């Protein structure tokens, strides 16, 4: 038994060393990806449920890895956050999204809002608001065509600080949304203090609609909570006509999801907008 115990410890250390090594390699790869612009953005349309118009898109980052193909953000954003690389990666995302949105406008498309995801670590950087201002300045995009998606958990890490930063962003003129709403712990009293324009109902509450009565109750409650606070409510992850119908009947303002479109490249988005608007 003693022997087995020692072997087990050995295997364990090897594995740990392996994993540490692998992590270092991944980190190096991320650095290279940034330097060689292996990242790119896709854009997923958001539709107003009353007008049927596509009025905004969410920018979603992807990594075109030379060997592994397209890597999704769930696989590298956590490491980027851990290593601090999220700072420069986040800057790249913000600047690219602003520049792209300005390019769409210049090509004659009706203006839309581009919504960008923000990580806690990024948001907490001392000069974050200045970076947002710089991205707008350098792209020439008007602030009202940019929205930042903040998660509840990001805000709740330091509510006082977050509210202050949110007010500074509001002064710039950018819109703010709370992402993944319902999965965090923001109390109703704190929600009231956030200068946000909309709530985004997390996909986990949408995927089993309309059949799941718990989720139906939660979605309905979030919609009426949002409306009573004068906020717009968008549901993400809408995949079916039945989900759309349920949400529309429940008074939800906007939806995003495969039912409208998957996230697509900038060119494809331009074609889609042109089809529906030009
Ligand atoms: P999220 O902000 O909740 O984004 C929504 C995710 O749901 C996206 O996954 C999107 O592709 C996916 N999705 C959209 N519609 C549907 C649908 O109808 N069905 C299903 N099953 N999924 C749908 P994605 O692109 O893999 O992104 C995952 C997460 O990575 C995002 O979750 C966000 O938290 C993070 N992320 C993406 N881009 C960025 C970025 O530029 N910066 C940061 N900090 N995080 C990002
Ligand atoms: Ca999001
Ligand atoms: Ca989500
Ligand atoms: Ca349930």
mmCIF file of C-alpha atoms and ligand atoms in Angstrom:
data_model
loop_
_atom_site.group_PDB
_atom_site.id
_atom_site.type_symbol
_atom_site.label_atom_id
_atom_site.label_comp_id
_atom_site.label_asym_id
_atom_site.label_seq_id
_atom_site.Cartn_x
_atom_site.Cartn_y
_atom_site.Cartn_z
ATOM 1 C CA UNK A 1 0.000 0.000 0.000
ATOM 2 C CA UNK A 2 2.950 2.247 0.810
ATOM 3 C CA UNK A 3 4.415 1.665 -2.653
ATOM 4 C CA UNK A 4 1.181 2.510 -4.371
ATOM 5 C CA UNK A 5 0.912 5.624 -2.254
ATOM 6 C CA UNK A 6 4.325 6.829 -3.326
ATOM 7 C CA UNK A 7 3.640 6.070 -6.967
ATOM 8 C CA UNK A 8 0.423 7.970 -6.729
ATOM 9 C CA UNK A 9 2.242 11.000 -5.354
ATOM 10 C CA UNK A 10 4.780 10.771 -8.163
ATOM 11 C CA UNK A 11 2.154 10.569 -10.838
ATOM 12 C CA UNK A 12 0.445 13.503 -9.252
ATOM 13 C CA UNK A 13 3.567 15.711 -9.304
ATOM 14 C CA UNK A 14 4.318 14.769 -12.875
ATOM 15 C CA UNK A 15 0.821 15.708 -13.820
ATOM 16 C CA UNK A 16 1.079 18.999 -12.014
ATOM 17 C CA UNK A 17 4.380 19.785 -13.681
ATOM 18 C CA UNK A 18 2.874 18.810 -17.007
ATOM 19 C CA UNK A 19 -0.069 21.038 -16.441
ATOM 20 C CA UNK A 20 2.067 23.977 -15.328
ATOM 21 C CA UNK A 21 4.172 23.481 -18.412
ATOM 22 C CA UNK A 22 1.147 23.285 -20.641
ATOM 23 C CA UNK A 23 -0.212 26.450 -19.113
ATOM 24 C CA UNK A 24 3.019 28.304 -19.807
ATOM 25 C CA UNK A 25 2.884 27.120 -23.378
ATOM 26 C CA UNK A 26 -0.700 28.256 -23.755
ATOM 27 C CA UNK A 27 0.237 31.614 -22.307
ATOM 28 C CA UNK A 28 3.058 31.972 -24.811
ATOM 29 C CA UNK A 29 0.665 31.041 -27.591
ATOM 30 C CA UNK A 30 -1.779 33.707 -26.464
ATOM 31 C CA UNK A 31 0.974 36.320 -26.584
ATOM 32 C CA UNK A 32 1.897 35.228 -30.072
ATOM 33 C CA UNK A 33 -1.745 35.226 -31.130
ATOM 34 C CA UNK A 34 -2.050 38.839 -30.067
ATOM 35 C CA UNK A 35 1.199 39.868 -31.746
ATOM 36 C CA UNK A 36 0.272 38.126 -34.990
ATOM 37 C CA UNK A 37 -3.400 39.047 -34.893
ATOM 38 C CA UNK A 38 -4.726 35.524 -34.879
ATOM 39 C CA UNK A 39 -7.815 36.872 -33.142
ATOM 40 C CA UNK A 40 -10.880 37.998 -35.013
ATOM 41 C CA UNK A 41 -14.364 39.128 -34.148
ATOM 42 C CA UNK A 42 -17.702 37.763 -35.160
ATOM 43 C CA UNK A 43 -20.913 39.684 -34.723
ATOM 44 C CA UNK A 44 -24.286 38.367 -33.639
ATOM 45 C CA UNK A 45 -27.386 40.400 -34.519
ATOM 46 C CA UNK A 46 -29.890 41.556 -31.934
ATOM 47 C CA UNK A 47 -33.473 42.054 -33.038
ATOM 48 C CA UNK A 48 -36.163 44.329 -31.664
ATOM 49 C CA UNK A 49 -39.278 42.194 -31.076
ATOM 50 C CA UNK A 50 -41.706 44.987 -31.922
ATOM 51 C CA UNK A 51 -40.179 46.330 -35.124
ATOM 52 C CA UNK A 52 -38.328 43.209 -36.253
ATOM 53 C CA UNK A 53 -35.301 45.412 -36.923
ATOM 54 C CA UNK A 54 -31.701 44.458 -36.270
ATOM 55 C CA UNK A 55 -30.529 47.429 -34.251
ATOM 56 C CA UNK A 56 -27.380 46.089 -32.585
ATOM 57 C CA UNK A 57 -24.770 43.336 -32.669
ATOM 58 C CA UNK A 58 -22.679 41.671 -29.997
ATOM 59 C CA UNK A 59 -18.974 41.360 -30.810
ATOM 60 C CA UNK A 60 -17.600 37.910 -29.933
ATOM 61 C CA UNK A 61 -13.911 37.092 -30.080
ATOM 62 C CA UNK A 62 -12.459 33.983 -31.748
ATOM 63 C CA UNK A 63 -8.926 32.694 -32.163
ATOM 64 C CA UNK A 64 -7.760 31.307 -35.471
ATOM 65 C CA UNK A 65 -5.137 28.913 -34.152
ATOM 66 C CA UNK A 66 -2.580 27.718 -36.727
ATOM 67 C CA UNK A 67 -2.949 24.055 -35.683
ATOM 68 C CA UNK A 68 -6.109 23.779 -33.643
ATOM 69 C CA UNK A 69 -8.387 25.745 -35.938
ATOM 70 C CA UNK A 70 -10.987 28.136 -34.544
ATOM 71 C CA UNK A 71 -10.809 28.264 -30.753
ATOM 72 C CA UNK A 72 -13.796 29.651 -28.845
ATOM 73 C CA UNK A 73 -13.446 32.329 -26.148
ATOM 74 C CA UNK A 74 -14.545 29.953 -23.399
ATOM 75 C CA UNK A 75 -11.253 28.154 -23.962
ATOM 76 C CA UNK A 76 -8.867 31.096 -23.756
ATOM 77 C CA UNK A 77 -10.539 34.062 -22.025
ATOM 78 C CA UNK A 78 -10.152 32.467 -18.554
ATOM 79 C CA UNK A 79 -6.392 32.019 -19.123
ATOM 80 C CA UNK A 80 -6.148 35.529 -20.532
ATOM 81 C CA UNK A 81 -7.841 36.807 -17.381
ATOM 82 C CA UNK A 82 -5.546 34.827 -15.124
ATOM 83 C CA UNK A 83 -2.382 36.015 -16.828
ATOM 84 C CA UNK A 84 -3.368 39.646 -17.324
ATOM 85 C CA UNK A 85 -3.291 39.280 -21.108
ATOM 86 C CA UNK A 86 -6.968 40.180 -21.072
ATOM 87 C CA UNK A 87 -5.839 43.827 -20.849
ATOM 88 C CA UNK A 88 -4.264 44.013 -24.307
ATOM 89 C CA UNK A 89 -6.687 41.452 -25.788
ATOM 90 C CA UNK A 90 -9.629 43.444 -24.468
ATOM 91 C CA UNK A 91 -8.181 46.651 -25.902
ATOM 92 C CA UNK A 92 -7.797 44.986 -29.263
ATOM 93 C CA UNK A 93 -11.421 43.795 -29.151
ATOM 94 C CA UNK A 94 -12.755 47.184 -28.180
ATOM 95 C CA UNK A 95 -10.787 49.037 -30.845
ATOM 96 C CA UNK A 96 -11.624 46.512 -33.550
ATOM 97 C CA UNK A 97 -15.324 46.586 -32.725
ATOM 98 C CA UNK A 98 -15.420 50.392 -32.771
ATOM 99 C CA UNK A 99 -13.489 50.594 -36.027
ATOM 100 C CA UNK A 100 -15.741 47.970 -37.654
ATOM 101 C CA UNK A 101 -18.901 49.706 -36.562
ATOM 102 C CA UNK A 102 -17.644 52.996 -37.976
ATOM 103 C CA UNK A 103 -16.773 51.209 -41.235
ATOM 104 C CA UNK A 104 -20.335 49.861 -41.511
ATOM 105 C CA UNK A 105 -21.678 53.367 -41.036
ATOM 106 C CA UNK A 106 -19.320 54.777 -43.647
ATOM 107 C CA UNK A 107 -20.475 52.111 -46.105
ATOM 108 C CA UNK A 108 -23.950 53.583 -45.859
ATOM 109 C CA UNK A 109 -25.683 51.141 -43.536
ATOM 110 C CA UNK A 110 -28.154 52.500 -41.006
ATOM 111 C CA UNK A 111 -26.228 52.972 -37.745
ATOM 112 C CA UNK A 112 -26.315 50.151 -35.217
ATOM 113 C CA UNK A 113 -24.912 49.687 -31.735
ATOM 114 C CA UNK A 114 -21.968 47.350 -31.209
ATOM 115 C CA UNK A 115 -21.922 45.627 -27.857
ATOM 116 C CA UNK A 116 -18.587 44.532 -26.370
ATOM 117 C CA UNK A 117 -17.987 42.105 -23.490
ATOM 118 C CA UNK A 118 -15.844 43.375 -20.642
ATOM 119 C CA UNK A 119 -13.924 41.233 -18.132
ATOM 120 C CA UNK A 120 -13.626 42.140 -14.488
ATOM 121 C CA UNK A 121 -9.883 42.562 -14.706
ATOM 122 C CA UNK A 122 -10.198 44.925 -17.657
ATOM 123 C CA UNK A 123 -12.914 46.957 -16.019
ATOM 124 C CA UNK A 124 -10.862 47.356 -12.860
ATOM 125 C CA UNK A 125 -7.813 48.779 -14.652
ATOM 126 C CA UNK A 126 -7.146 52.294 -13.447
ATOM 127 C CA UNK A 127 -7.216 53.830 -16.921
ATOM 128 C CA UNK A 128 -10.102 51.762 -18.315
ATOM 129 C CA UNK A 129 -12.406 54.719 -19.005
ATOM 130 C CA UNK A 130 -9.581 56.501 -20.841
ATOM 131 C CA UNK A 131 -9.021 53.401 -22.967
ATOM 132 C CA UNK A 132 -12.663 53.356 -23.958
ATOM 133 C CA UNK A 133 -12.467 57.058 -24.793
ATOM 134 C CA UNK A 134 -9.336 56.416 -26.865
ATOM 135 C CA UNK A 135 -10.991 53.597 -28.827
ATOM 136 C CA UNK A 136 -13.876 55.905 -29.696
ATOM 137 C CA UNK A 137 -11.597 58.787 -30.560
ATOM 138 C CA UNK A 138 -9.324 56.794 -32.808
ATOM 139 C CA UNK A 139 -12.196 55.089 -34.662
ATOM 140 C CA UNK A 140 -14.337 58.180 -34.951
ATOM 141 C CA UNK A 141 -17.316 56.198 -33.643
ATOM 142 C CA UNK A 142 -19.871 58.191 -31.666
ATOM 143 C CA UNK A 143 -20.150 56.934 -28.105
ATOM 144 C CA UNK A 144 -23.855 56.192 -28.425
ATOM 145 C CA UNK A 145 -23.076 53.430 -30.916
ATOM 146 C CA UNK A 146 -21.009 51.531 -28.364
ATOM 147 C CA UNK A 147 -22.375 49.418 -25.535
ATOM 148 C CA UNK A 148 -20.371 47.607 -22.876
ATOM 149 C CA UNK A 149 -21.684 44.359 -21.401
ATOM 150 C CA UNK A 150 -20.809 43.969 -17.736
ATOM 151 C CA UNK A 151 -21.626 40.848 -15.764
ATOM 152 C CA UNK A 152 -23.282 40.951 -12.382
ATOM 153 C CA UNK A 153 -20.320 39.204 -10.792
ATOM 154 C CA UNK A 154 -17.928 41.818 -12.183
ATOM 155 C CA UNK A 155 -20.014 44.584 -10.655
ATOM 156 C CA UNK A 156 -20.473 42.820 -7.337
ATOM 157 C CA UNK A 157 -16.711 42.383 -6.796
ATOM 158 C CA UNK A 158 -16.610 46.011 -5.724
ATOM 159 C CA UNK A 159 -19.970 47.680 -6.118
ATOM 160 C CA UNK A 160 -18.875 51.134 -5.003
ATOM 161 C CA UNK A 161 -15.987 51.237 -7.459
ATOM 162 C CA UNK A 162 -18.063 49.726 -10.250
ATOM 163 C CA UNK A 163 -20.849 52.266 -9.863
ATOM 164 C CA UNK A 164 -18.304 55.059 -10.004
ATOM 165 C CA UNK A 165 -16.716 53.693 -13.176
ATOM 166 C CA UNK A 166 -20.146 53.124 -14.688
ATOM 167 C CA UNK A 167 -21.010 56.763 -14.094
ATOM 168 C CA UNK A 168 -17.823 57.882 -15.808
ATOM 169 C CA UNK A 169 -18.644 55.670 -18.785
ATOM 170 C CA UNK A 170 -22.164 57.028 -18.838
ATOM 171 C CA UNK A 171 -20.705 60.543 -19.032
ATOM 172 C CA UNK A 172 -18.741 59.499 -22.098
ATOM 173 C CA UNK A 173 -22.073 58.589 -23.642
ATOM 174 C CA UNK A 174 -21.591 54.833 -24.051
ATOM 175 C CA UNK A 175 -24.433 52.469 -23.163
ATOM 176 C CA UNK A 176 -24.142 49.845 -20.461
ATOM 177 C CA UNK A 177 -25.874 46.489 -20.147
ATOM 178 C CA UNK A 178 -25.863 43.795 -17.506
ATOM 179 C CA UNK A 179 -24.915 40.495 -19.086
ATOM 180 C CA UNK A 180 -25.876 36.990 -17.910
ATOM 181 C CA UNK A 181 -28.547 38.519 -15.719
ATOM 182 C CA UNK A 182 -29.940 36.157 -13.113
ATOM 183 C CA UNK A 183 -26.753 34.126 -12.710
ATOM 184 C CA UNK A 184 -25.100 36.525 -10.228
ATOM 185 C CA UNK A 185 -26.111 38.035 -6.969
ATOM 186 C CA UNK A 186 -26.918 41.670 -7.553
ATOM 187 C CA UNK A 187 -29.528 42.709 -5.061
ATOM 188 C CA UNK A 188 -32.507 44.691 -6.193
ATOM 189 C CA UNK A 189 -31.330 47.685 -4.201
ATOM 190 C CA UNK A 190 -27.949 47.729 -5.933
ATOM 191 C CA UNK A 191 -29.503 47.198 -9.356
ATOM 192 C CA UNK A 192 -31.358 50.458 -8.841
ATOM 193 C CA UNK A 193 -28.040 52.313 -8.525
ATOM 194 C CA UNK A 194 -26.507 51.059 -11.768
ATOM 195 C CA UNK A 195 -26.688 53.471 -14.709
ATOM 196 C CA UNK A 196 -27.480 50.721 -17.212
ATOM 197 C CA UNK A 197 -29.880 50.739 -20.136
ATOM 198 C CA UNK A 198 -30.678 47.076 -20.366
ATOM 199 C CA UNK A 199 -30.622 43.658 -18.807
ATOM 200 C CA UNK A 200 -29.638 40.570 -20.714
ATOM 201 C CA UNK A 201 -31.404 37.388 -19.593
ATOM 202 C CA UNK A 202 -28.884 34.568 -19.551
ATOM 203 C CA UNK A 203 -29.251 31.728 -22.025
ATOM 204 C CA UNK A 204 -29.619 29.218 -19.177
ATOM 205 C CA UNK A 205 -33.090 30.666 -18.474
ATOM 206 C CA UNK A 206 -34.035 30.716 -22.140
ATOM 207 C CA UNK A 207 -32.988 27.320 -23.417
ATOM 208 C CA UNK A 208 -35.833 25.368 -21.788
ATOM 209 C CA UNK A 209 -38.548 27.870 -22.633
ATOM 210 C CA UNK A 210 -41.440 27.684 -23.033
ATOM 211 C CA UNK A 211 -41.857 24.216 -21.490
ATOM 212 C CA UNK A 212 -39.982 24.650 -18.207
ATOM 213 C CA UNK A 213 -42.318 26.433 -15.819
ATOM 214 C CA UNK A 214 -39.500 27.578 -13.493
ATOM 215 C CA UNK A 215 -37.623 29.216 -16.340
ATOM 216 C CA UNK A 216 -40.840 30.688 -17.695
ATOM 217 C CA UNK A 217 -41.475 32.252 -14.280
ATOM 218 C CA UNK A 218 -37.898 33.560 -14.030
ATOM 219 C CA UNK A 219 -37.900 35.067 -17.517
ATOM 220 C CA UNK A 220 -41.246 36.724 -16.896
ATOM 221 C CA UNK A 221 -40.062 38.093 -13.563
ATOM 222 C CA UNK A 222 -36.833 39.510 -15.006
ATOM 223 C CA UNK A 223 -38.777 41.217 -17.788
ATOM 224 C CA UNK A 224 -41.156 42.888 -15.374
ATOM 225 C CA UNK A 225 -38.339 43.771 -12.972
ATOM 226 C CA UNK A 226 -36.396 45.377 -15.802
ATOM 227 C CA UNK A 227 -39.406 47.301 -17.032
ATOM 228 C CA UNK A 228 -40.276 48.557 -13.574
ATOM 229 C CA UNK A 229 -36.755 49.987 -13.392
ATOM 230 C CA UNK A 230 -37.169 51.595 -16.828
ATOM 231 C CA UNK A 231 -34.712 49.165 -18.428
ATOM 232 C CA UNK A 232 -34.973 47.339 -21.719
ATOM 233 C CA UNK A 233 -34.710 43.571 -21.537
ATOM 234 C CA UNK A 234 -33.004 41.335 -24.096
ATOM 235 C CA UNK A 235 -32.950 37.538 -24.042
ATOM 236 C CA UNK A 236 -29.895 35.680 -25.363
ATOM 237 C CA UNK A 237 -29.668 32.161 -26.744
ATOM 238 C CA UNK A 238 -33.050 32.207 -28.498
ATOM 239 C CA UNK A 239 -33.038 29.205 -30.804
ATOM 240 C CA UNK A 240 -36.670 28.502 -31.629
ATOM 241 C CA UNK A 241 -39.826 30.178 -32.819
ATOM 242 C CA UNK A 242 -41.561 28.966 -29.646
ATOM 243 C CA UNK A 243 -39.006 30.727 -27.460
ATOM 244 C CA UNK A 244 -39.400 33.908 -29.494
ATOM 245 C CA UNK A 245 -43.197 33.774 -29.197
ATOM 246 C CA UNK A 246 -43.053 33.180 -25.474
ATOM 247 C CA UNK A 247 -40.649 36.068 -24.925
ATOM 248 C CA UNK A 248 -42.625 38.446 -27.105
ATOM 249 C CA UNK A 249 -45.843 37.585 -25.263
ATOM 250 C CA UNK A 250 -44.022 38.138 -21.973
ATOM 251 C CA UNK A 251 -43.120 41.642 -23.123
ATOM 252 C CA UNK A 252 -39.419 41.067 -23.744
ATOM 253 C CA UNK A 253 -38.032 43.908 -25.863
ATOM 254 C CA UNK A 254 -35.258 42.258 -27.831
ATOM 255 C CA UNK A 255 -33.710 38.902 -28.649
ATOM 256 C CA UNK A 256 -30.411 37.449 -29.788
ATOM 257 C CA UNK A 257 -29.739 33.853 -30.749
ATOM 258 C CA UNK A 258 -29.370 31.242 -33.452
ATOM 259 C CA UNK A 259 -33.041 31.692 -34.367
ATOM 260 C CA UNK A 260 -32.101 35.105 -35.796
ATOM 261 C CA UNK A 261 -28.494 34.343 -36.718
ATOM 262 C CA UNK A 262 -25.348 32.725 -35.459
ATOM 263 C CA UNK A 263 -22.379 35.001 -34.848
ATOM 264 C CA UNK A 264 -21.024 35.849 -38.323
ATOM 265 C CA UNK A 265 -18.085 37.685 -39.902
ATOM 266 C CA UNK A 266 -18.212 41.418 -40.507
ATOM 267 C CA UNK A 267 -18.785 40.974 -44.253
ATOM 268 C CA UNK A 268 -21.670 38.577 -43.734
ATOM 269 C CA UNK A 269 -23.203 40.911 -41.206
ATOM 270 C CA UNK A 270 -22.994 43.772 -43.650
ATOM 271 C CA UNK A 271 -24.796 41.673 -46.263
ATOM 272 C CA UNK A 272 -27.481 40.707 -43.747
ATOM 273 C CA UNK A 273 -28.077 44.322 -42.690
ATOM 274 C CA UNK A 274 -28.135 45.393 -46.288
ATOM 275 C CA UNK A 275 -30.735 42.741 -47.139
ATOM 276 C CA UNK A 276 -33.027 43.932 -44.400
ATOM 277 C CA UNK A 277 -32.416 47.671 -44.719
ATOM 278 C CA UNK A 278 -30.963 48.797 -48.047
HETATM 279 P P1 LIG B 1 -21.807 35.549 -23.547
HETATM 280 O O1 LIG B 1 -21.411 36.973 -23.389
HETATM 281 O O2 LIG B 1 -22.923 35.045 -22.704
HETATM 282 O O3 LIG B 1 -22.093 35.360 -25.106
HETATM 283 C C1 LIG B 1 -23.101 34.538 -25.625
HETATM 284 C C2 LIG B 1 -22.571 33.194 -26.080
HETATM 285 O O4 LIG B 1 -23.681 32.396 -26.494
HETATM 286 C C3 LIG B 1 -21.650 33.270 -27.290
HETATM 287 O O5 LIG B 1 -20.709 32.212 -27.167
HETATM 288 C C4 LIG B 1 -22.604 32.995 -28.458
HETATM 289 O O6 LIG B 1 -21.951 32.502 -29.604
HETATM 290 C C5 LIG B 1 -23.500 31.963 -27.835
HETATM 291 N N1 LIG B 1 -24.821 31.926 -28.449
HETATM 292 C C6 LIG B 1 -25.471 32.940 -29.059
HETATM 293 N N2 LIG B 1 -26.706 32.547 -29.463
HETATM 294 C C7 LIG B 1 -26.826 31.260 -29.110
HETATM 295 C C8 LIG B 1 -27.894 30.299 -29.259
HETATM 296 O O7 LIG B 1 -28.965 30.556 -29.796
HETATM 297 N N3 LIG B 1 -27.644 29.055 -28.750
HETATM 298 C C9 LIG B 1 -26.481 28.723 -28.144
HETATM 299 N N4 LIG B 1 -26.343 27.487 -27.695
HETATM 300 N N5 LIG B 1 -25.472 29.620 -27.978
HETATM 301 C C10 LIG B 1 -25.642 30.864 -28.461
HETATM 302 P P2 LIG B 1 -19.162 32.431 -27.452
HETATM 303 O O8 LIG B 1 -18.984 33.318 -28.639
HETATM 304 O O9 LIG B 1 -18.509 31.086 -27.456
HETATM 305 O O10 LIG B 1 -18.686 33.250 -26.187
HETATM 306 C C11 LIG B 1 -18.691 32.663 -24.908
HETATM 307 C C12 LIG B 1 -18.382 33.677 -23.847
HETATM 308 O O11 LIG B 1 -17.055 34.191 -23.993
HETATM 309 C C13 LIG B 1 -19.286 34.894 -23.912
HETATM 310 O O12 LIG B 1 -20.511 34.593 -23.265
HETATM 311 C C14 LIG B 1 -18.450 35.912 -23.168
HETATM 312 O O13 LIG B 1 -18.596 35.771 -21.781
HETATM 313 C C15 LIG B 1 -17.038 35.511 -23.542
HETATM 314 N N6 LIG B 1 -16.530 36.409 -24.609
HETATM 315 C C16 LIG B 1 -16.741 36.375 -25.949
HETATM 316 N N7 LIG B 1 -16.090 37.373 -26.567
HETATM 317 C C17 LIG B 1 -15.470 38.077 -25.601
HETATM 318 C C18 LIG B 1 -14.621 39.244 -25.596
HETATM 319 O O14 LIG B 1 -14.340 39.877 -26.627
HETATM 320 N N8 LIG B 1 -14.158 39.665 -24.373
HETATM 321 C C19 LIG B 1 -14.473 39.020 -23.213
HETATM 322 N N9 LIG B 1 -13.974 39.504 -22.053
HETATM 323 N N10 LIG B 1 -15.258 37.943 -23.188
HETATM 324 C C20 LIG B 1 -15.743 37.456 -24.359
HETATM 325 CA CA1 LIG B 2 -22.224 38.937 -23.623
HETATM 326 CA CA1 LIG B 3 -24.483 34.261 -21.227
HETATM 327 CA CA1 LIG B 4 -35.961 24.518 -14.287
#
